[in-house]
Amino acid sequence: MIYDAIIVGGGFAGLQAAIQLGRYSAHRVLVIDAGGGRSHLCRTYHNILGWPDGVSGDEIRARGRRQAEVAGVEFISDKVVKADKYEQLFLLTGERGRQYESKTLLLATGVMDRFPELPGLVPTLGKSVYVCPDCDGFEIQDRQTVLLGSGDAGAHMAFILRERTGDLTYINHEHEPVSEENLTRLQAEGIIYIEQAATHIVQENDGMIKGVALQDGTHLAAERGFIAFGRNAVHSELAAQLGVTLHKNRHIEVNRRSLMTNVEHLWVAGDVAVHAEQATVAMGEGAIAGIWMHKALKKINPIVLPLSKSAALSTEKR
């Protein structure tokens, strides 16, 4: 089975591309989804058009999959571990050895935030503890906020969050060094700095943070939280296997108009690409990639629609 398009990744970028491609009705499209990912962890997005009261990543993904399936898109659960290209076709291999072939390929494999295994942390993610100041800085406006992070990565996040609240504590959970310049700035901006490990997140009402417990037994009250540990996992391994140009931070470089990479007929969308890592941006990139994949497929497989009965009769008369 040779697909017209394969999309690796079933997050927001991959699903939006699948919906776009499926609605052209001329292509056989497969989404290979390993599950998990950033959007799976986020329990409430508040900055997405049409959801003023918030919506979970899982709900958006479930709705998106149904929408793509209605358009004829196929889905399979697998993790692609190897990617090759031969004779203008892409050959993908799943972790159990199953292989998939396609004429075009979209990598929407995403990024995963690094964070420690702290009891109580995962249930709060996206509901009262956040990762993106552009998406969720609004949620901590003038609230008592605790930032859990590591070294200078956490310090840089603290400076951004300081614009939102005057009650901010940065807990350097991993004891990573913070530069003297940043330590001076933390003090100057009134950000409380604690270099100590947390033991657990105190939460109530299914995900609302109430505080952070520290190793020395101290309990810090909090209304909201952020995490910033740095060194997030960028899932660009498949792109590297195919010879795609990677940025210095391992994100994937693309043509900014079409989102195609330096490898012909290979597109990238979402957080794994070089851009601002936001859910709504990922959706937009998925749509753009889908449109350009359709343009390419029209050249590979010219679309010839059958004549209607009236048009056929008219042609015969001529």
Short mmCIF file of C-alpha atoms in Angstrom, two decimals:
data_model
loop_
_atom_site.label_atom_id
_atom_site.label_comp_id
_atom_site.label_asym_id
_atom_site.label_seq_id
_atom_site.Cartn_x
_atom_site.Cartn_y
_atom_site.Cartn_z
CA MET A 1 0.00 0.00 0.00
CA ILE A 2 1.47 3.32 -1.10
CA TYR A 3 -0.25 6.33 0.48
CA ASP A 4 -0.38 9.72 -1.15
CA ALA A 5 0.48 11.34 2.17
CA ILE A 6 1.58 10.11 5.56
CA ILE A 7 1.47 12.33 8.62
CA VAL A 8 3.61 11.30 11.59
CA GLY A 9 2.08 12.78 14.72
CA GLY A 10 -1.52 13.07 15.87
CA GLY A 11 -1.30 16.36 17.76
CA PHE A 12 -2.78 19.68 16.69
CA ALA A 13 -0.49 20.22 13.68
CA GLY A 14 -0.88 16.69 12.37
CA LEU A 15 -4.65 16.64 12.80
CA GLN A 16 -5.17 20.01 11.12
CA ALA A 17 -3.07 18.86 8.17
CA ALA A 18 -5.05 15.62 8.01
CA ILE A 19 -8.36 17.50 7.92
CA GLN A 20 -7.04 19.81 5.19
CA LEU A 21 -5.74 16.96 3.03
CA GLY A 22 -8.73 14.71 3.64
CA ARG A 23 -11.18 17.35 2.48
CA TYR A 24 -9.59 17.44 -0.98
CA SER A 25 -11.03 13.91 -1.35
CA ALA A 26 -8.44 12.96 -3.98
CA HIS A 27 -5.71 11.57 -1.74
CA ARG A 28 -5.25 8.54 0.45
CA VAL A 29 -3.95 9.89 3.76
CA LEU A 30 -2.63 8.05 6.82
CA VAL A 31 -1.88 9.50 10.25
CA ILE A 32 0.55 7.48 12.36
CA ASP A 33 0.10 8.50 15.98
CA ALA A 34 2.25 7.33 18.88
CA GLY A 35 -0.04 9.05 21.40
CA GLY A 36 1.09 11.26 24.25
CA GLY A 37 2.71 14.60 23.64
CA ARG A 38 2.29 18.13 24.94
CA SER A 39 -1.37 18.48 24.04
CA HIS A 40 -2.17 15.23 25.83
CA LEU A 41 -0.74 16.64 29.07
CA CYS A 42 -2.46 20.01 28.84
CA ARG A 43 -5.78 19.78 30.63
CA THR A 44 -7.11 23.23 29.76
CA TYR A 45 -6.27 25.56 26.87
CA HIS A 46 -7.74 29.01 27.42
CA ASN A 47 -6.29 30.85 24.42
CA ILE A 48 -7.93 28.92 21.55
CA LEU A 49 -10.60 30.62 19.48
CA GLY A 50 -14.10 29.46 20.38
CA TRP A 51 -13.25 27.97 23.79
CA PRO A 52 -13.50 30.88 26.27
CA ASP A 53 -14.02 28.51 29.20
CA GLY A 54 -11.11 26.30 28.19
CA VAL A 55 -10.77 22.92 26.52
CA SER A 56 -8.43 20.00 27.12
CA GLY A 57 -5.87 18.82 24.61
CA ASP A 58 -7.42 15.34 24.65
CA GLU A 59 -10.84 16.71 23.72
CA ILE A 60 -9.47 18.72 20.80
CA ARG A 61 -7.56 15.69 19.58
CA ALA A 62 -10.58 13.40 19.86
CA ARG A 63 -12.77 15.86 17.96
CA GLY A 64 -10.05 16.45 15.38
CA ARG A 65 -9.61 12.76 14.73
CA ARG A 66 -13.35 12.27 14.20
CA GLN A 67 -13.39 15.24 11.83
CA ALA A 68 -10.47 13.83 9.81
CA GLU A 69 -12.00 10.35 9.70
CA VAL A 70 -15.22 11.80 8.26
CA ALA A 71 -13.04 13.21 5.46
CA GLY A 72 -11.64 9.75 4.78
CA VAL A 73 -8.32 9.95 6.62
CA GLU A 74 -6.97 6.68 8.05
CA PHE A 75 -5.35 6.39 11.48
CA ILE A 76 -3.03 3.85 13.05
CA SER A 77 -1.37 3.72 16.46
CA ASP A 78 2.36 3.17 16.08
CA LYS A 79 5.68 4.86 16.78
CA VAL A 80 7.85 5.43 13.72
CA VAL A 81 11.48 4.69 14.58
CA LYS A 82 13.11 4.71 11.14
CA ALA A 83 12.67 6.79 7.99
CA ASP A 84 14.20 6.31 4.53
CA LYS A 85 13.60 7.68 1.05
CA TYR A 86 14.06 5.71 -2.15
CA GLU A 87 12.84 6.18 -5.73
CA GLN A 88 10.82 9.27 -4.71
CA LEU A 89 8.97 7.32 -2.00
CA PHE A 90 9.25 7.56 1.77
CA LEU A 91 9.58 4.30 3.70
CA LEU A 92 8.74 4.43 7.40
CA THR A 93 9.24 1.62 9.90
CA GLY A 94 7.26 1.32 13.12
CA GLU A 95 8.62 0.09 16.43
CA ARG A 96 7.09 -3.38 15.84
CA GLY A 97 8.55 -3.64 12.34
CA ARG A 98 5.51 -2.62 10.30
CA GLN A 99 6.38 -0.54 7.25
CA TYR A 100 4.52 2.30 5.53
CA GLU A 101 5.15 3.94 2.14
CA SER A 102 4.04 7.32 0.84
CA LYS A 103 4.64 9.86 -1.92
CA THR A 104 4.69 12.81 0.48
CA LEU A 105 5.43 13.05 4.18
CA LEU A 106 4.61 15.46 6.99
CA LEU A 107 6.50 15.29 10.27
CA ALA A 108 4.47 16.73 13.13
CA THR A 109 6.38 14.94 15.86
CA GLY A 110 6.48 17.83 18.31
CA VAL A 111 8.43 18.68 21.44
CA MET A 112 8.10 17.39 24.99
CA ASP A 113 8.79 19.53 28.02
CA ARG A 114 11.27 18.20 30.53
CA PHE A 115 10.06 18.15 34.12
CA PRO A 116 10.72 16.04 37.23
CA GLU A 117 8.50 13.29 38.54
CA LEU A 118 6.94 15.26 41.36
CA PRO A 119 3.76 13.92 42.97
CA GLY A 120 0.86 16.20 42.12
CA LEU A 121 2.54 17.98 39.21
CA VAL A 122 1.02 16.20 36.19
CA PRO A 123 -2.61 16.67 37.32
CA THR A 124 -2.03 20.44 37.51
CA LEU A 125 -0.38 20.88 34.08
CA GLY A 126 -2.43 23.10 31.83
CA LYS A 127 -5.02 23.67 34.54
CA SER A 128 -3.11 25.75 37.09
CA VAL A 129 0.55 25.11 36.22
CA TYR A 130 1.78 26.23 32.81
CA VAL A 131 4.74 26.12 30.41
CA CYS A 132 4.14 28.95 27.93
CA PRO A 133 4.08 32.61 29.06
CA ASP A 134 2.61 33.74 25.73
CA CYS A 135 -0.26 31.25 25.91
CA ASP A 136 -0.92 31.34 29.64
CA GLY A 137 0.73 34.39 31.18
CA PHE A 138 -2.77 35.85 31.44
CA GLU A 139 -3.67 33.10 33.92
CA ILE A 140 -1.18 34.31 36.55
CA GLN A 141 -1.99 38.02 36.33
CA ASP A 142 -1.55 39.48 39.84
CA ARG A 143 -1.65 36.00 41.40
CA GLN A 144 0.68 34.35 43.89
CA THR A 145 2.85 32.29 41.54
CA VAL A 146 5.55 29.67 42.05
CA LEU A 147 7.97 28.86 39.23
CA LEU A 148 9.66 25.46 39.35
CA GLY A 149 12.73 25.38 37.15
CA SER A 150 16.40 24.79 36.72
CA GLY A 151 19.34 27.20 36.59
CA ASP A 152 19.36 30.05 34.11
CA ALA A 153 16.47 28.53 32.11
CA GLY A 154 14.22 29.10 35.11
CA ALA A 155 15.67 32.54 35.76
CA HIS A 156 14.92 33.69 32.22
CA MET A 157 11.33 32.47 32.58
CA ALA A 158 11.06 34.33 35.90
CA PHE A 159 11.99 37.63 34.22
CA ILE A 160 9.21 37.11 31.66
CA LEU A 161 6.62 36.19 34.31
CA ARG A 162 7.57 39.19 36.44
CA GLU A 163 5.68 41.34 33.92
CA ARG A 164 2.48 39.57 35.04
CA THR A 165 2.76 39.38 38.82
CA GLY A 166 4.61 41.00 41.68
CA ASP A 167 4.28 37.87 43.85
CA LEU A 168 6.69 35.44 42.22
CA THR A 169 8.97 32.78 43.71
CA TYR A 170 11.54 30.88 41.64
CA ILE A 171 12.45 27.45 43.03
CA ASN A 172 15.67 26.14 41.47
CA HIS A 173 14.64 22.52 41.96
CA GLU A 174 17.73 20.95 40.39
CA HIS A 175 20.32 23.24 42.03
CA GLU A 176 21.70 24.11 38.58
CA PRO A 177 23.99 27.18 38.64
CA VAL A 178 22.46 30.59 38.04
CA SER A 179 24.76 33.29 36.69
CA GLU A 180 25.75 36.14 38.99
CA GLU A 181 24.11 38.56 36.56
CA ASN A 182 20.80 36.70 36.76
CA LEU A 183 20.99 36.36 40.55
CA THR A 184 21.47 40.11 40.82
CA ARG A 185 18.54 40.74 38.49
CA LEU A 186 16.27 38.33 40.40
CA GLN A 187 16.92 40.29 43.56
CA ALA A 188 16.52 43.66 41.84
CA GLU A 189 13.14 42.68 40.40
CA GLY A 190 11.82 41.39 43.72
CA ILE A 191 11.66 37.75 42.66
CA ILE A 192 12.14 35.40 45.62
CA TYR A 193 14.84 32.84 44.81
CA ILE A 194 15.06 29.44 46.53
CA GLU A 195 17.67 26.85 45.63
CA GLN A 196 16.08 23.73 47.02
CA ALA A 197 14.30 20.65 45.73
CA ALA A 198 10.52 20.36 45.93
CA THR A 199 8.99 17.13 47.21
CA HIS A 200 5.45 17.44 45.91
CA ILE A 201 2.79 19.79 44.58
CA VAL A 202 -0.15 20.43 46.88
CA GLN A 203 -3.33 20.56 44.81
CA GLU A 204 -7.08 20.35 45.22
CA ASN A 205 -10.25 20.26 43.14
CA ASP A 206 -8.68 18.01 40.51
CA GLY A 207 -5.69 20.05 39.46
CA MET A 208 -5.72 23.45 41.18
CA ILE A 209 -2.35 24.13 42.78
CA LYS A 210 -2.41 25.28 46.40
CA GLY A 211 1.29 25.19 47.14
CA VAL A 212 4.68 23.51 46.87
CA ALA A 213 6.30 21.42 49.59
CA LEU A 214 10.08 21.74 49.87
CA GLN A 215 12.69 19.26 51.01
CA ASP A 216 13.31 21.07 54.31
CA GLY A 217 9.63 20.80 55.21
CA THR A 218 8.71 24.34 54.18
CA HIS A 219 5.37 24.82 52.46
CA LEU A 220 4.98 27.66 49.95
CA ALA A 221 1.44 28.74 49.19
CA ALA A 222 0.58 29.34 45.51
CA GLU A 223 -2.43 30.18 43.37
CA ARG A 224 -0.72 29.38 40.07
CA GLY A 225 2.50 27.79 38.86
CA PHE A 226 4.90 27.58 35.92
CA ILE A 227 7.69 25.18 34.99
CA ALA A 228 10.91 25.96 33.10
CA PHE A 229 13.57 23.25 33.26
CA GLY A 230 15.13 23.68 29.83
CA ARG A 231 16.60 20.98 27.58
CA ASN A 232 13.19 19.93 26.27
CA ALA A 233 13.08 16.89 23.99
CA VAL A 234 12.84 17.94 20.32
CA HIS A 235 11.57 14.98 18.29
CA SER A 236 13.51 15.63 15.10
CA GLU A 237 15.23 12.24 14.86
CA LEU A 238 13.26 11.11 11.79
CA ALA A 239 14.04 14.35 10.00
CA ALA A 240 17.74 13.87 10.73
CA GLN A 241 17.60 10.35 9.30
CA LEU A 242 16.18 11.77 6.07
CA GLY A 243 18.88 14.43 5.75
CA VAL A 244 16.77 17.42 6.73
CA THR A 245 18.55 20.59 7.83
CA LEU A 246 18.29 21.06 11.60
CA HIS A 247 18.69 24.32 13.47
CA LYS A 248 21.33 24.55 16.21
CA ASN A 249 18.64 23.74 18.81
CA ARG A 250 17.59 20.62 16.83
CA HIS A 251 14.33 22.14 15.64
CA ILE A 252 13.71 21.63 11.91
CA GLU A 253 14.32 24.35 9.36
CA VAL A 254 11.67 24.80 6.65
CA ASN A 255 10.69 27.07 3.81
CA ARG A 256 8.69 29.73 5.64
CA ARG A 257 6.06 29.94 2.89
CA SER A 258 5.37 26.29 2.11
CA LEU A 259 6.84 24.60 5.22
CA MET A 260 8.63 22.08 3.00
CA THR A 261 12.12 21.10 4.12
CA ASN A 262 15.27 20.86 2.00
CA VAL A 263 14.19 17.28 1.23
CA GLU A 264 11.68 17.28 -1.64
CA HIS A 265 8.11 16.35 -0.67
CA LEU A 266 8.90 16.36 3.06
CA TRP A 267 7.03 18.92 5.16
CA VAL A 268 7.17 19.83 8.83
CA ALA A 269 4.57 21.53 11.05
CA GLY A 270 4.09 22.27 14.72
CA ASP A 271 6.45 22.60 17.65
CA VAL A 272 9.24 20.53 16.08
CA ALA A 273 9.74 23.26 13.46
CA VAL A 274 11.67 26.48 14.06
CA HIS A 275 8.99 28.88 15.35
CA ALA A 276 7.09 30.01 18.44
CA GLU A 277 5.80 26.86 20.15
CA GLN A 278 2.07 27.49 20.47
CA ALA A 279 -1.01 25.37 19.91
CA THR A 280 -2.74 27.81 17.58
CA VAL A 281 0.43 28.30 15.52
CA ALA A 282 0.72 24.52 15.18
CA MET A 283 -2.83 24.33 13.82
CA GLY A 284 -2.12 27.04 11.29
CA GLU A 285 1.06 25.36 10.15
CA GLY A 286 -0.78 22.07 9.75
CA ALA A 287 -3.26 23.71 7.39
CA ILE A 288 -0.48 25.42 5.38
CA ALA A 289 1.48 22.17 5.04
CA GLY A 290 -1.67 20.33 3.95
CA ILE A 291 -2.36 22.88 1.22
CA TRP A 292 1.17 22.66 -0.19
CA MET A 293 1.18 18.87 -0.01
CA HIS A 294 -2.01 18.91 -2.08
CA LYS A 295 -0.34 21.18 -4.64
CA ALA A 296 2.57 18.74 -4.93
CA LEU A 297 0.30 15.71 -5.17
CA LYS A 298 -1.64 17.29 -8.04
CA LYS A 299 1.61 17.30 -10.01
CA ILE A 300 2.46 13.74 -8.99
CA ASN A 301 -1.06 12.43 -9.58
CA PRO A 302 -3.00 14.73 -11.95
CA ILE A 303 -6.62 14.81 -10.83
CA VAL A 304 -9.01 13.89 -13.66
CA LEU A 305 -12.66 13.85 -12.64
CA PRO A 306 -15.15 11.67 -14.57
CA LEU A 307 -17.49 13.58 -16.86
CA SER A 308 -21.08 14.06 -15.80
CA LYS A 309 -23.72 12.37 -17.98
CA SER A 310 -24.70 15.62 -19.69
CA ALA A 311 -21.07 16.51 -20.39
CA ALA A 312 -20.42 13.02 -21.75
CA LEU A 313 -23.39 13.25 -24.12
CA SER A 314 -22.25 16.67 -25.30
CA THR A 315 -18.77 15.30 -26.00
CA GLU A 316 -20.19 12.37 -28.00
CA LYS A 317 -22.27 14.73 -30.19
CA ARG A 318 -19.15 16.62 -31.13
#
